PDB file of C-alpha atoms in Angstrom:
ATOM      1  CA  UNK D   1      10.093 -12.142 -14.282  1.00  0.00           C
ATOM      2  CA  UNK D   2       9.707  -9.238 -16.726  1.00  0.00           C
ATOM      3  CA  UNK D   3       6.985 -11.140 -18.600  1.00  0.00           C
ATOM      4  CA  UNK D   4       5.162 -11.710 -15.317  1.00  0.00           C
ATOM      5  CA  UNK D   5       5.538  -8.019 -14.441  1.00  0.00           C
ATOM      6  CA  UNK D   6       4.136  -6.929 -17.798  1.00  0.00           C
ATOM      7  CA  UNK D   7       1.221  -9.345 -17.456  1.00  0.00           C
ATOM      8  CA  UNK D   8       0.529  -8.195 -13.905  1.00  0.00           C
ATOM      9  CA  UNK D   9       0.484  -4.568 -14.949  1.00  0.00           C
ATOM     10  CA  UNK D  10      -1.900  -5.371 -17.812  1.00  0.00           C
ATOM     11  CA  UNK D  11      -4.212  -7.265 -15.443  1.00  0.00           C
ATOM     12  CA  UNK D  12      -4.288  -4.398 -12.939  1.00  0.00           C
ATOM     13  CA  UNK D  13      -5.064  -1.897 -15.678  1.00  0.00           C
ATOM     14  CA  UNK D  14      -7.966  -4.064 -16.840  1.00  0.00           C
ATOM     15  CA  UNK D  15      -9.361  -4.356 -13.312  1.00  0.00           C
ATOM     16  CA  UNK D  16      -8.747  -0.652 -12.707  1.00  0.00           C
ATOM     17  CA  UNK D  17     -10.748   0.272 -15.819  1.00  0.00           C
ATOM     18  CA  UNK D  18     -13.545  -2.050 -14.672  1.00  0.00           C
ATOM     19  CA  UNK D  19     -13.712  -0.351 -11.278  1.00  0.00           C
ATOM     20  CA  UNK D  20     -13.275   3.193 -12.573  1.00  0.00           C
ATOM     21  CA  UNK D  21     -16.261   2.772 -14.877  1.00  0.00           C
ATOM     22  CA  UNK D  22     -18.391   1.575 -11.958  1.00  0.00           C
ATOM     23  CA  UNK D  23     -17.376   4.026  -9.254  1.00  0.00           C
ATOM     24  CA  UNK D  24     -20.400   6.066  -8.186  1.00  0.00           C
ATOM     25  CA  UNK D  25     -20.350   9.787  -8.877  1.00  0.00           C
ATOM     26  CA  UNK D  26     -21.795  10.450  -5.417  1.00  0.00           C
ATOM     27  CA  UNK D  27     -20.964   8.864  -2.045  1.00  0.00           C
ATOM     28  CA  UNK D  28     -22.773   5.599  -1.418  1.00  0.00           C
ATOM     29  CA  UNK D  29     -25.708   5.894   0.979  1.00  0.00           C
ATOM     30  CA  UNK D  30     -24.688   3.547   3.768  1.00  0.00           C
ATOM     31  CA  UNK D  31     -25.750   4.359   7.316  1.00  0.00           C
ATOM     32  CA  UNK D  32     -24.212   1.265   8.937  1.00  0.00           C
ATOM     33  CA  UNK D  33     -20.999  -0.739   8.499  1.00  0.00           C
ATOM     34  CA  UNK D  34     -23.109  -3.649   7.240  1.00  0.00           C
ATOM     35  CA  UNK D  35     -24.648  -1.517   4.501  1.00  0.00           C
ATOM     36  CA  UNK D  36     -21.246  -0.163   3.502  1.00  0.00           C
ATOM     37  CA  UNK D  37     -19.802  -3.673   3.350  1.00  0.00           C
ATOM     38  CA  UNK D  38     -22.673  -4.919   1.201  1.00  0.00           C
ATOM     39  CA  UNK D  39     -22.269  -2.014  -1.224  1.00  0.00           C
ATOM     40  CA  UNK D  40     -18.537  -2.621  -1.434  1.00  0.00           C
ATOM     41  CA  UNK D  41     -18.825  -6.379  -1.884  1.00  0.00           C
ATOM     42  CA  UNK D  42     -21.167  -5.884  -4.820  1.00  0.00           C
ATOM     43  CA  UNK D  43     -18.406  -3.967  -6.602  1.00  0.00           C
ATOM     44  CA  UNK D  44     -15.244  -5.556  -5.226  1.00  0.00           C
ATOM     45  CA  UNK D  45     -16.061  -9.259  -5.548  1.00  0.00           C
ATOM     46  CA  UNK D  46     -16.412  -9.285  -9.350  1.00  0.00           C
ATOM     47  CA  UNK D  47     -13.230  -7.196  -9.640  1.00  0.00           C
ATOM     48  CA  UNK D  48     -11.331  -9.501  -7.293  1.00  0.00           C
ATOM     49  CA  UNK D  49     -12.506 -12.544  -9.245  1.00  0.00           C
ATOM     50  CA  UNK D  50     -11.304 -10.992 -12.501  1.00  0.00           C
ATOM     51  CA  UNK D  51      -7.935 -10.144 -10.961  1.00  0.00           C
ATOM     52  CA  UNK D  52      -7.523 -13.646  -9.600  1.00  0.00           C
ATOM     53  CA  UNK D  53      -8.371 -15.162 -12.981  1.00  0.00           C
ATOM     54  CA  UNK D  54      -5.793 -13.020 -14.790  1.00  0.00           C
ATOM     55  CA  UNK D  55      -2.975 -13.521 -12.288  1.00  0.00           C
ATOM     56  CA  UNK D  56      -3.571 -17.238 -11.837  1.00  0.00           C
ATOM     57  CA  UNK D  57      -3.141 -17.605 -15.590  1.00  0.00           C
ATOM     58  CA  UNK D  58       0.208 -15.809 -15.285  1.00  0.00           C
ATOM     59  CA  UNK D  59       1.514 -17.923 -12.396  1.00  0.00           C
ATOM     60  CA  UNK D  60      -0.623 -21.073 -12.126  1.00  0.00           C
ATOM     61  CA  UNK D  61       1.462 -22.583  -9.330  1.00  0.00           C
ATOM     62  CA  UNK D  62       1.175 -19.587  -7.005  1.00  0.00           C
ATOM     63  CA  UNK D  63      -1.258 -19.613  -4.088  1.00  0.00           C
ATOM     64  CA  UNK D  64      -3.736 -16.829  -3.324  1.00  0.00           C
ATOM     65  CA  UNK D  65      -4.051 -14.681  -0.208  1.00  0.00           C
ATOM     66  CA  UNK D  66      -7.087 -12.638   0.760  1.00  0.00           C
ATOM     67  CA  UNK D  67      -5.791  -9.123   0.252  1.00  0.00           C
ATOM     68  CA  UNK D  68      -6.192  -6.558   2.992  1.00  0.00           C
ATOM     69  CA  UNK D  69      -7.469  -9.080   5.556  1.00  0.00           C
ATOM     70  CA  UNK D  70      -4.356 -11.245   5.380  1.00  0.00           C
ATOM     71  CA  UNK D  71      -2.206 -11.124   8.522  1.00  0.00           C
ATOM     72  CA  UNK D  72      -0.124 -14.291   8.174  1.00  0.00           C
ATOM     73  CA  UNK D  73       2.447 -14.346   5.380  1.00  0.00           C
ATOM     74  CA  UNK D  74       3.410 -17.863   4.225  1.00  0.00           C
ATOM     75  CA  UNK D  75       7.141 -18.514   4.487  1.00  0.00           C
ATOM     76  CA  UNK D  76       7.285 -21.129   1.722  1.00  0.00           C
ATOM     77  CA  UNK D  77       6.356 -21.109  -1.943  1.00  0.00           C
ATOM     78  CA  UNK D  78       4.892 -18.453  -4.221  1.00  0.00           C
ATOM     79  CA  UNK D  79       1.768 -16.526  -3.313  1.00  0.00           C
ATOM     80  CA  UNK D  80      -0.221 -13.686  -4.823  1.00  0.00           C
ATOM     81  CA  UNK D  81      -1.195 -10.991  -2.324  1.00  0.00           C
ATOM     82  CA  UNK D  82      -3.690  -8.697  -4.029  1.00  0.00           C
ATOM     83  CA  UNK D  83      -6.298  -6.045  -3.317  1.00  0.00           C
ATOM     84  CA  UNK D  84      -8.665  -5.290  -6.192  1.00  0.00           C
ATOM     85  CA  UNK D  85     -10.017  -2.144  -4.533  1.00  0.00           C
ATOM     86  CA  UNK D  86      -7.360  -0.832  -2.161  1.00  0.00           C
ATOM     87  CA  UNK D  87      -8.944   2.205  -0.551  1.00  0.00           C
ATOM     88  CA  UNK D  88     -12.521   0.993  -0.120  1.00  0.00           C
ATOM     89  CA  UNK D  89     -13.500   3.987   2.027  1.00  0.00           C
ATOM     90  CA  UNK D  90     -12.411   6.436  -0.652  1.00  0.00           C
ATOM     91  CA  UNK D  91     -13.984   4.407  -3.453  1.00  0.00           C
ATOM     92  CA  UNK D  92     -17.387   4.328  -1.750  1.00  0.00           C
ATOM     93  CA  UNK D  93     -17.077   8.029  -0.912  1.00  0.00           C
ATOM     94  CA  UNK D  94     -16.596   8.912  -4.603  1.00  0.00           C
ATOM     95  CA  UNK D  95     -13.024  10.039  -3.944  1.00  0.00           C
ATOM     96  CA  UNK D  96     -10.108   9.374  -6.331  1.00  0.00           C
ATOM     97  CA  UNK D  97      -7.546   8.000  -3.827  1.00  0.00           C
ATOM     98  CA  UNK D  98      -7.831   4.259  -4.419  1.00  0.00           C
ATOM     99  CA  UNK D  99      -5.735   1.688  -6.247  1.00  0.00           C
ATOM    100  CA  UNK D 100      -5.436  -1.879  -7.474  1.00  0.00           C
ATOM    101  CA  UNK D 101      -2.453  -3.722  -5.977  1.00  0.00           C
ATOM    102  CA  UNK D 102      -0.694  -7.010  -6.618  1.00  0.00           C
ATOM    103  CA  UNK D 103       2.377  -8.476  -4.947  1.00  0.00           C
ATOM    104  CA  UNK D 104       4.053 -11.768  -5.735  1.00  0.00           C
ATOM    105  CA  UNK D 105       5.642 -13.310  -2.653  1.00  0.00           C
ATOM    106  CA  UNK D 106       8.330 -15.973  -2.757  1.00  0.00           C
ATOM    107  CA  UNK D 107       9.261 -17.717   0.482  1.00  0.00           C
ATOM    108  CA  UNK D 108       7.762 -14.872   2.498  1.00  0.00           C
ATOM    109  CA  UNK D 109       9.445 -11.983   0.658  1.00  0.00           C
ATOM    110  CA  UNK D 110       8.028  -9.748  -2.088  1.00  0.00           C
ATOM    111  CA  UNK D 111       9.682 -10.255  -5.474  1.00  0.00           C
ATOM    112  CA  UNK D 112       7.244  -8.220  -7.599  1.00  0.00           C
ATOM    113  CA  UNK D 113       4.824  -5.412  -6.804  1.00  0.00           C
ATOM    114  CA  UNK D 114       2.448  -3.260  -8.847  1.00  0.00           C
ATOM    115  CA  UNK D 115       0.315  -0.421  -7.475  1.00  0.00           C
ATOM    116  CA  UNK D 116      -2.021   1.025 -10.107  1.00  0.00           C
ATOM    117  CA  UNK D 117      -4.111   4.126  -9.316  1.00  0.00           C
ATOM    118  CA  UNK D 118      -6.522   4.583 -12.259  1.00  0.00           C
ATOM    119  CA  UNK D 119      -7.813   8.052 -11.421  1.00  0.00           C
ATOM    120  CA  UNK D 120      -4.327   9.385 -10.669  1.00  0.00           C
ATOM    121  CA  UNK D 121      -2.937   7.887 -13.874  1.00  0.00           C
ATOM    122  CA  UNK D 122      -0.037   6.311 -11.973  1.00  0.00           C
ATOM    123  CA  UNK D 123       1.375   2.802 -12.085  1.00  0.00           C
ATOM    124  CA  UNK D 124       4.254   2.014  -9.727  1.00  0.00           C
ATOM    125  CA  UNK D 125       6.147  -1.230 -10.412  1.00  0.00           C
ATOM    126  CA  UNK D 126       9.125  -3.000  -8.870  1.00  0.00           C
ATOM    127  CA  UNK D 127      10.920  -6.324  -8.948  1.00  0.00           C
ATOM    128  CA  UNK D 128      13.440  -7.534  -6.382  1.00  0.00           C
ATOM    129  CA  UNK D 129      16.851  -6.405  -7.565  1.00  0.00           C
ATOM    130  CA  UNK D 130      15.355  -4.727 -10.634  1.00  0.00           C
ATOM    131  CA  UNK D 131      14.602  -1.240  -9.340  1.00  0.00           C
ATOM    132  CA  UNK D 132      11.330   0.693  -9.223  1.00  0.00           C
ATOM    133  CA  UNK D 133       9.466   2.538 -11.936  1.00  0.00           C
ATOM    134  CA  UNK D 134       6.598   4.982 -12.259  1.00  0.00           C
ATOM    135  CA  UNK D 135       4.675   4.714 -15.533  1.00  0.00           C
ATOM    136  CA  UNK D 136       7.595   2.839 -17.044  1.00  0.00           C
ATOM    137  CA  UNK D 137      10.316   5.310 -16.035  1.00  0.00           C
ATOM    138  CA  UNK D 138      12.867   4.703 -13.261  1.00  0.00           C
ATOM    139  CA  UNK D 139      11.955   6.582 -10.091  1.00  0.00           C
ATOM    140  CA  UNK D 140      13.701   7.498  -6.852  1.00  0.00           C
ATOM    141  CA  UNK D 141      13.111   9.569  -3.711  1.00  0.00           C
ATOM    142  CA  UNK D 142      14.057  13.262  -3.874  1.00  0.00           C
ATOM    143  CA  UNK D 143      16.695  14.786  -1.573  1.00  0.00           C
ATOM    144  CA  UNK D 144      14.946  16.354   1.403  1.00  0.00           C
ATOM    145  CA  UNK D 145      15.413  17.464   4.970  1.00  0.00           C
ATOM    146  CA  UNK D 146      12.684  16.798   7.502  1.00  0.00           C
ATOM    147  CA  UNK D 147      11.846  20.508   7.694  1.00  0.00           C
ATOM    148  CA  UNK D 148      11.155  20.544   3.947  1.00  0.00           C
ATOM    149  CA  UNK D 149       9.131  17.333   3.839  1.00  0.00           C
ATOM    150  CA  UNK D 150       5.545  16.487   3.063  1.00  0.00           C
ATOM    151  CA  UNK D 151       4.942  13.447   5.254  1.00  0.00           C
ATOM    152  CA  UNK D 152       2.218  10.832   5.118  1.00  0.00           C
ATOM    153  CA  UNK D 153       0.841   8.402   7.659  1.00  0.00           C
ATOM    154  CA  UNK D 154      -2.066   6.050   8.208  1.00  0.00           C
ATOM    155  CA  UNK D 155      -4.057   4.612  11.071  1.00  0.00           C
ATOM    156  CA  UNK D 156      -3.355   1.122  12.423  1.00  0.00           C
ATOM    157  CA  UNK D 157      -5.226  -1.554  10.443  1.00  0.00           C
ATOM    158  CA  UNK D 158      -8.843  -2.136  11.417  1.00  0.00           C
ATOM    159  CA  UNK D 159      -8.487  -5.919  11.725  1.00  0.00           C
ATOM    160  CA  UNK D 160      -7.030  -6.804  15.124  1.00  0.00           C
ATOM    161  CA  UNK D 161      -6.458  -3.147  15.937  1.00  0.00           C
ATOM    162  CA  UNK D 162      -4.004  -2.876  18.826  1.00  0.00           C
ATOM    163  CA  UNK D 163      -4.801  -0.146  21.427  1.00  0.00           C
ATOM    164  CA  UNK D 164      -1.052   0.441  21.851  1.00  0.00           C
ATOM    165  CA  UNK D 165      -0.727   1.066  18.115  1.00  0.00           C
ATOM    166  CA  UNK D 166      -3.634   3.520  18.257  1.00  0.00           C
ATOM    167  CA  UNK D 167      -1.923   5.431  21.048  1.00  0.00           C
ATOM    168  CA  UNK D 168       1.393   5.459  19.169  1.00  0.00           C
ATOM    169  CA  UNK D 169      -0.325   6.665  15.998  1.00  0.00           C
ATOM    170  CA  UNK D 170      -1.810   9.676  17.785  1.00  0.00           C
ATOM    171  CA  UNK D 171       1.329  10.462  19.755  1.00  0.00           C
ATOM    172  CA  UNK D 172       3.560  10.178  16.698  1.00  0.00           C
ATOM    173  CA  UNK D 173       1.379  12.562  14.705  1.00  0.00           C
ATOM    174  CA  UNK D 174       1.712  15.190  17.439  1.00  0.00           C
ATOM    175  CA  UNK D 175       5.460  14.550  17.577  1.00  0.00           C
ATOM    176  CA  UNK D 176       6.089  14.780  13.817  1.00  0.00           C
ATOM    177  CA  UNK D 177       3.847  17.752  12.979  1.00  0.00           C
ATOM    178  CA  UNK D 178       6.181  20.502  14.328  1.00  0.00           C
ATOM    179  CA  UNK D 179       9.089  19.198  12.241  1.00  0.00           C
ATOM    180  CA  UNK D 180       7.598  18.955   8.721  1.00  0.00           C
ATOM    181  CA  UNK D 181       5.781  21.093   6.175  1.00  0.00           C
ATOM    182  CA  UNK D 182       2.631  18.985   6.440  1.00  0.00           C
ATOM    183  CA  UNK D 183       1.335  15.535   7.348  1.00  0.00           C
ATOM    184  CA  UNK D 184      -1.260  13.945   5.096  1.00  0.00           C
ATOM    185  CA  UNK D 185      -3.214  10.701   4.848  1.00  0.00           C
ATOM    186  CA  UNK D 186      -3.663  10.293   1.111  1.00  0.00           C
ATOM    187  CA  UNK D 187      -5.517   7.027   0.946  1.00  0.00           C
ATOM    188  CA  UNK D 188      -4.227   3.467   0.573  1.00  0.00           C
ATOM    189  CA  UNK D 189      -1.081   2.571   2.498  1.00  0.00           C
ATOM    190  CA  UNK D 190       0.457   0.858  -0.529  1.00  0.00           C
ATOM    191  CA  UNK D 191      -0.117   3.909  -2.720  1.00  0.00           C
ATOM    192  CA  UNK D 192       1.351   6.331  -0.189  1.00  0.00           C
ATOM    193  CA  UNK D 193       4.458   4.195   0.243  1.00  0.00           C
ATOM    194  CA  UNK D 194       4.777   3.963  -3.530  1.00  0.00           C
ATOM    195  CA  UNK D 195       4.698   7.775  -3.607  1.00  0.00           C
ATOM    196  CA  UNK D 196       7.723   7.787  -1.313  1.00  0.00           C
ATOM    197  CA  UNK D 197       9.435   5.596  -3.898  1.00  0.00           C
ATOM    198  CA  UNK D 198       8.738   8.126  -6.642  1.00  0.00           C
ATOM    199  CA  UNK D 199       9.583  11.212  -4.566  1.00  0.00           C
ATOM    200  CA  UNK D 200       6.065  12.628  -4.383  1.00  0.00           C
ATOM    201  CA  UNK D 201       6.203  12.161  -0.610  1.00  0.00           C
ATOM    202  CA  UNK D 202       9.351  12.382   1.487  1.00  0.00           C
ATOM    203  CA  UNK D 203       8.290   9.838   4.078  1.00  0.00           C
ATOM    204  CA  UNK D 204       5.560   7.540   5.321  1.00  0.00           C
ATOM    205  CA  UNK D 205       5.163   5.938   8.734  1.00  0.00           C
ATOM    206  CA  UNK D 206       2.597   3.737  10.418  1.00  0.00           C
ATOM    207  CA  UNK D 207       2.130   1.882  13.695  1.00  0.00           C
ATOM    208  CA  UNK D 208       0.526  -1.549  13.876  1.00  0.00           C
ATOM    209  CA  UNK D 209       1.411  -4.798  12.101  1.00  0.00           C
ATOM    210  CA  UNK D 210      -0.072  -4.576   8.598  1.00  0.00           C
ATOM    211  CA  UNK D 211       1.739  -6.948   6.230  1.00  0.00           C
ATOM    212  CA  UNK D 212      -0.919  -7.142   3.522  1.00  0.00           C
ATOM    213  CA  UNK D 213      -0.938  -3.390   2.960  1.00  0.00           C
ATOM    214  CA  UNK D 214       2.762  -2.741   3.567  1.00  0.00           C
ATOM    215  CA  UNK D 215       4.456  -5.479   1.540  1.00  0.00           C
ATOM    216  CA  UNK D 216       3.927  -3.945  -1.926  1.00  0.00           C
ATOM    217  CA  UNK D 217       5.074  -0.497  -0.854  1.00  0.00           C
ATOM    218  CA  UNK D 218       8.020  -1.910   1.092  1.00  0.00           C
ATOM    219  CA  UNK D 219       9.422  -3.467  -2.099  1.00  0.00           C
ATOM    220  CA  UNK D 220       8.696  -0.374  -4.197  1.00  0.00           C
ATOM    221  CA  UNK D 221      10.317   1.995  -1.701  1.00  0.00           C
ATOM    222  CA  UNK D 222      13.390  -0.154  -1.113  1.00  0.00           C
ATOM    223  CA  UNK D 223      13.969  -0.758  -4.826  1.00  0.00           C
ATOM    224  CA  UNK D 224      13.691   2.978  -5.492  1.00  0.00           C
ATOM    225  CA  UNK D 225      16.379   3.756  -2.915  1.00  0.00           C
ATOM    226  CA  UNK D 226      14.301   4.776   0.098  1.00  0.00           C
ATOM    227  CA  UNK D 227      15.205   3.461   3.558  1.00  0.00           C
ATOM    228  CA  UNK D 228      12.664   0.955   4.904  1.00  0.00           C
ATOM    229  CA  UNK D 229      12.753   0.030   8.620  1.00  0.00           C
ATOM    230  CA  UNK D 230      10.555  -0.110  11.676  1.00  0.00           C
ATOM    231  CA  UNK D 231      10.245   2.923  13.948  1.00  0.00           C
ATOM    232  CA  UNK D 232      13.305   1.790  15.928  1.00  0.00           C
ATOM    233  CA  UNK D 233      15.493   1.620  12.825  1.00  0.00           C
ATOM    234  CA  UNK D 234      15.524  -2.186  12.573  1.00  0.00           C
ATOM    235  CA  UNK D 235      14.999  -3.857   9.175  1.00  0.00           C
ATOM    236  CA  UNK D 236      11.261  -4.069   8.535  1.00  0.00           C
ATOM    237  CA  UNK D 237       9.632  -7.496   8.506  1.00  0.00           C
ATOM    238  CA  UNK D 238       5.956  -8.354   7.856  1.00  0.00           C
ATOM    239  CA  UNK D 239       5.280  -8.926  11.553  1.00  0.00           C
ATOM    240  CA  UNK D 240       6.949  -5.697  12.721  1.00  0.00           C
ATOM    241  CA  UNK D 241       4.755  -3.441  14.906  1.00  0.00           C
ATOM    242  CA  UNK D 242       5.715  -0.288  12.996  1.00  0.00           C
ATOM    243  CA  UNK D 243       6.854   0.815   9.552  1.00  0.00           C
ATOM    244  CA  UNK D 244       8.919   3.668   8.150  1.00  0.00           C
ATOM    245  CA  UNK D 245       9.836   4.398   4.536  1.00  0.00           C
ATOM    246  CA  UNK D 246      11.723   7.623   3.885  1.00  0.00           C
ATOM    247  CA  UNK D 247      14.163   9.320   1.591  1.00  0.00           C
ATOM    248  CA  UNK D 248      17.751   8.686   2.766  1.00  0.00           C
ATOM    249  CA  UNK D 249      18.286  12.255   3.992  1.00  0.00           C
ATOM    250  CA  UNK D 250      15.065  12.256   5.984  1.00  0.00           C
ATOM    251  CA  UNK D 251      15.044   8.802   7.517  1.00  0.00           C
ATOM    252  CA  UNK D 252      17.477   9.388  10.403  1.00  0.00           C
ATOM    253  CA  UNK D 253      15.786  12.676  11.329  1.00  0.00           C
ATOM    254  CA  UNK D 254      12.375  10.999  11.382  1.00  0.00           C
ATOM    255  CA  UNK D 255      13.583   8.154  13.581  1.00  0.00           C
ATOM    256  CA  UNK D 256      14.940  10.655  16.091  1.00  0.00           C
ATOM    257  CA  UNK D 257      11.435  12.087  16.393  1.00  0.00           C
ATOM    258  CA  UNK D 258       9.615   8.753  16.496  1.00  0.00           C
ATOM    259  CA  UNK D 259      11.893   7.317  19.177  1.00  0.00           C
ATOM    260  CA  UNK D 260      10.521   9.946  21.577  1.00  0.00           C
ATOM    261  CA  UNK D 261       6.984   8.555  21.216  1.00  0.00           C
TER     262      UNK D 261
END
C-alpha cells in the first residue's frame, strides 16, 4: 500500500502543478451557471483525464467514480474516488483554496486518501491503520476546548440538496457561533477536514449526505486521532445525513451544541 500511496501523491502533485499553472489570475467572467460550467470543464476535464490515467496505471483493477457528483458508494471491490479540481468555485474565482483529492475505496470503506493543495503547499495523506501525515510528517489534532476553537463548516452539497439540511446548516451556524472563537468556510470539504487532522482547525461539521467529499477527510481525520461521527454521535457512514470531525477534547462539547439544533 505504501507504493500505491507514494504513486498517488506523485500523481496528485503532477495534476496540481498542471492546474496551478493554468489558474487565471483574475476571476473568470461567467454571468450564468452554464458559462461557469463551460469555463470549468475546459480546465477540469484534461486534469481529470490525466489523474485517471496516472491512478489507473497504479491500480489497474480498480473502478472509477465521478468525483464530487458521486452519491452512491459501491460496497464491493476497489474504486478510485477522485476530484481533480476540488473547490471549483474558488479556482474560477482566482482564490487559492482548492485541492486535488484521491481516495481508494475497498468494499465501501476508504483505505487510502490524499488531499493535495498546491497553492497552500500542503499534502495530507493517510492509509487505513497507518496514521495520517502532513507533508510527510505525522500529524494529529491539537488539544482544545470549544471556547478556544477555530471551527469550520460547509453548506449541504448542491446535488440533491435537501431543504432540511439547508435549515440545519443555518441553525447550527447560529448555535455554534457563540461558543467558539470563529467559524470559517475555507474551501473544499476534504481540505477542511484534513486540516482538522493536522490541528489547523479544531473541528468541522456539515449537514447533508455528501460521501464523495467527506470520505477522504473522514479517513484522514480518524487516522490522525480526531473523532469522526454524525451530529448525533453515531459512527459516520457515507449515507449519514450529517458529519462531525473534531479534536477529542472538543467533540463532546460540539455535539452538545448541535443536538439542540
